[in-house]
Amino acid sequence: DGGITQSPKYLFRKEGQNVTLSCEQNLNHDAMYWYRQDPGQGLRLIYYSQIVNDFQKGDIAEGYSVSREKKESFPLTVTSAQKNPTAFYLCASSMPGLQVNSPLHFGNGTRLTVT
Amino acid sequence: GEDVEQSLFLSVREGDSSVINCTYTDSSSTYLYWYKQEPGAGLQLLTYIFSNMDMKQDQRLTVLLNKKDKHLSLRIADTQTGDSAIYFCAENPSNTGKLIFGQGTTLQVKP
């Protein structure tokens, strides 16, 4: 079955440590995205990548980094510079460009807790 | 600027209709979307509407679009307890693929 896999589902870290969240897709989608979700604030875009080896900052990129070395994979690193890292992180993919209707397909999320 | 607004909470009785409203700002969005999020899960695409349509019906779901007022609504007929979730509307400004989401409306269905 095609889909997006995020791992782990729950992640706990101490303050000051970097942590990497995994996102893998087998939908053959060109574009991948990372969103952060906080209660009552909806989804905010952290980073996105429209093609391999290229990515752009979203609205809240400070304290985060990404890489896109393979089409299938778009890991997100939450660095110690991120002031409020505790949140629910959602990865998504889409196939823009070829068609105007390009909805996002989401993984099941990773809940990160930093203490 | 780009902004999508939704009310935060709606409570209905099982069997009633639910109407979730959304306003958006970018008139260049060719498609507008409704997503559903169950607790602890990702977002699932529920339905979408093409911007030159006024209405789209899909089983118990009806989407209404007022393009002049930039107002989108999702009606769920015969609401069930399994419909309890957070519902997000989203626009796709300039069809870039970078969806802009509303804050989400939590739908509570009482038996």
XYZ file of C-alpha atoms in Angstrom:
226
model
C 0.000 0.000 0.000
C 1.296 3.461 -0.851
C 1.598 5.947 1.923
C 3.695 8.103 4.201
C 5.425 6.651 7.231
C 6.556 8.791 10.122
C 8.622 7.373 12.924
C 8.666 7.190 15.809
C 5.093 7.951 16.880
C 6.265 9.340 20.257
C 9.656 10.882 20.974
C 11.050 12.212 24.232
C 14.189 14.324 24.493
C 16.007 16.425 27.031
C 16.388 20.126 26.426
C 19.567 20.957 24.521
C 19.607 17.787 22.434
C 19.045 17.684 18.686
C 16.510 15.146 17.470
C 15.670 13.859 13.981
C 12.179 12.870 12.879
C 11.862 10.424 10.028
C 9.470 10.690 7.073
C 9.380 8.204 4.211
C 6.906 8.027 1.301
C 6.374 5.467 -1.443
C 3.826 7.483 -3.406
C 6.455 8.663 -5.898
C 5.563 12.253 -5.015
C 8.016 15.011 -5.890
C 7.078 17.418 -3.110
C 7.332 16.852 0.624
C 6.424 19.086 3.560
C 6.834 19.380 7.305
C 4.127 21.001 9.402
C 3.965 21.668 13.095
C 0.641 21.461 14.932
C -0.078 23.158 18.246
C -3.496 23.149 19.949
C -5.790 25.866 18.602
C -3.229 27.062 16.038
C -3.789 24.761 13.120
C -0.852 23.681 11.006
C 2.187 25.830 10.355
C 4.662 25.093 7.568
C 8.251 24.488 8.699
C 10.070 23.429 5.518
C 9.141 22.067 2.135
C 10.926 20.442 -0.769
C 9.631 20.401 -4.310
C 12.388 18.218 -5.723
C 15.353 16.138 -4.587
C 18.353 18.133 -3.311
C 16.273 21.302 -2.965
C 14.217 22.690 -0.090
C 12.833 26.019 1.103
C 11.961 27.540 4.440
C 8.344 27.739 5.425
C 6.788 30.157 7.897
C 8.515 28.869 11.054
C 11.865 27.416 9.947
C 13.991 28.838 12.763
C 15.498 26.080 14.905
C 14.825 23.361 12.328
C 16.818 21.808 9.500
C 16.011 19.324 6.740
C 17.651 17.353 3.956
C 16.297 15.819 0.758
C 18.906 13.429 -0.569
C 16.356 10.910 -1.836
C 12.920 11.367 -3.327
C 11.385 9.046 -0.743
C 12.849 10.631 2.367
C 12.602 14.065 4.038
C 13.973 13.944 7.612
C 13.460 16.894 9.946
C 15.994 17.796 12.640
C 14.758 19.791 15.615
C 17.812 21.574 16.966
C 18.517 22.926 20.416
C 17.948 26.421 18.972
C 14.206 25.755 18.650
C 12.722 27.487 21.707
C 9.448 25.561 21.989
C 10.004 22.195 20.322
C 7.257 20.239 22.087
C 4.544 19.742 19.446
C 2.926 17.311 17.027
C 4.875 17.130 13.764
C 3.223 16.138 10.513
C 4.906 15.166 7.279
C 3.061 15.354 3.960
C 3.685 14.855 0.263
C 2.047 15.885 -2.981
C 2.535 15.885 -6.714
C 2.224 19.543 -7.758
C 3.004 20.743 -11.226
C 1.559 17.903 -13.248
C -1.951 18.677 -12.150
C -3.620 21.667 -10.579
C -5.417 19.556 -7.989
C -2.576 18.570 -5.697
C -3.907 17.718 -2.254
C -1.481 16.836 0.495
C -1.230 13.271 1.760
C -0.240 13.089 5.413
C 1.615 10.682 7.641
C 0.295 9.841 11.116
C 2.562 12.276 12.866
C 5.258 12.249 15.537
C 4.551 13.710 18.966
C 7.768 15.242 20.316
C 8.083 16.093 23.996
C 11.138 17.983 25.200
C 11.708 18.376 28.939
C -1.965 38.202 3.163
C -2.978 34.565 3.180
C -5.278 33.596 6.020
C -7.898 30.937 6.618
C -10.347 31.319 9.486
C -12.591 28.764 11.162
C -14.583 28.682 14.358
C -12.880 26.451 16.913
C -15.704 24.299 18.243
C -19.067 22.844 17.232
C -21.285 20.506 19.242
C -24.236 18.614 17.739
C -26.489 15.699 18.631
C -26.202 12.395 16.812
C -28.482 12.387 13.775
C -28.442 16.171 13.354
C -26.674 17.992 10.540
C -23.357 19.714 11.215
C -22.202 22.785 9.342
C -18.588 23.869 9.601
C -17.703 27.247 8.154
C -14.483 28.657 6.779
C -13.349 31.922 5.241
C -10.250 32.272 3.113
C -8.413 35.149 1.505
C -6.664 34.025 -1.667
C -8.902 34.077 -4.728
C -6.214 32.366 -6.836
C -6.809 28.998 -5.175
C -8.197 26.712 -7.869
C -9.092 24.008 -5.375
C -10.211 24.234 -1.757
C -9.985 21.287 0.592
C -11.548 19.776 3.696
C -9.456 17.474 5.875
C -10.449 15.400 8.917
C -8.117 14.628 11.834
C -8.947 11.972 14.406
C -7.154 12.032 17.794
C -3.441 11.316 17.558
C -3.524 10.820 13.795
C -2.570 12.676 10.661
C -4.957 14.549 8.388
C -7.161 12.626 5.999
C -8.477 14.292 2.842
C -12.280 14.323 3.071
C -13.302 16.215 -0.019
C -12.389 19.146 -2.217
C -14.133 21.589 -4.514
C -13.032 23.221 -7.731
C -13.282 27.000 -7.512
C -15.698 27.366 -10.414
C -18.267 25.191 -8.630
C -20.835 26.388 -6.113
C -21.604 23.031 -4.580
C -20.277 19.499 -4.414
C -22.079 16.567 -2.840
C -20.407 13.328 -1.798
C -22.676 10.951 0.146
C -23.299 12.630 3.538
C -20.952 15.517 2.758
C -21.972 18.737 1.003
C -19.473 21.483 0.257
C -20.763 24.965 -0.535
C -18.519 27.647 -1.994
C -19.325 31.348 -2.144
C -16.425 32.669 -4.146
C -17.571 36.297 -3.955
C -17.483 36.227 -0.143
C -14.582 33.728 -0.021
C -16.689 31.490 2.191
C -16.552 27.709 2.263
C -18.735 25.369 4.282
C -18.897 21.654 4.962
C -22.246 20.107 5.832
C -22.355 16.618 7.314
C -25.808 15.062 7.169
C -26.980 12.584 9.811
C -23.898 13.194 11.963
C -22.577 10.099 13.738
C -20.337 9.736 16.789
C -17.607 8.532 14.419
C -17.637 11.985 12.831
C -16.190 13.476 16.036
C -12.842 14.904 14.964
C -11.083 18.121 14.026
C -11.957 19.456 10.571
C -9.579 21.694 8.653
C -10.257 23.728 5.564
C -7.333 24.641 3.342
C -6.627 26.846 0.354
C -3.899 26.392 -2.240
C -2.663 29.920 -3.086
C -1.475 30.247 -6.666
C -1.729 26.463 -6.884
C 1.783 26.075 -5.475
C 0.945 22.985 -3.454
C 1.744 24.822 -0.199
C -1.643 24.560 1.429
C -2.689 27.153 3.992
C -4.806 25.628 6.757
C -7.371 27.074 9.095
C -7.065 26.534 12.847
C -9.397 23.545 12.706
C -12.942 23.105 14.038
C -13.415 20.472 16.725
C -16.719 18.678 16.113
C -18.226 17.006 19.158
C -21.107 14.623 18.498
C -23.258 13.786 21.515
C -25.226 10.532 21.564
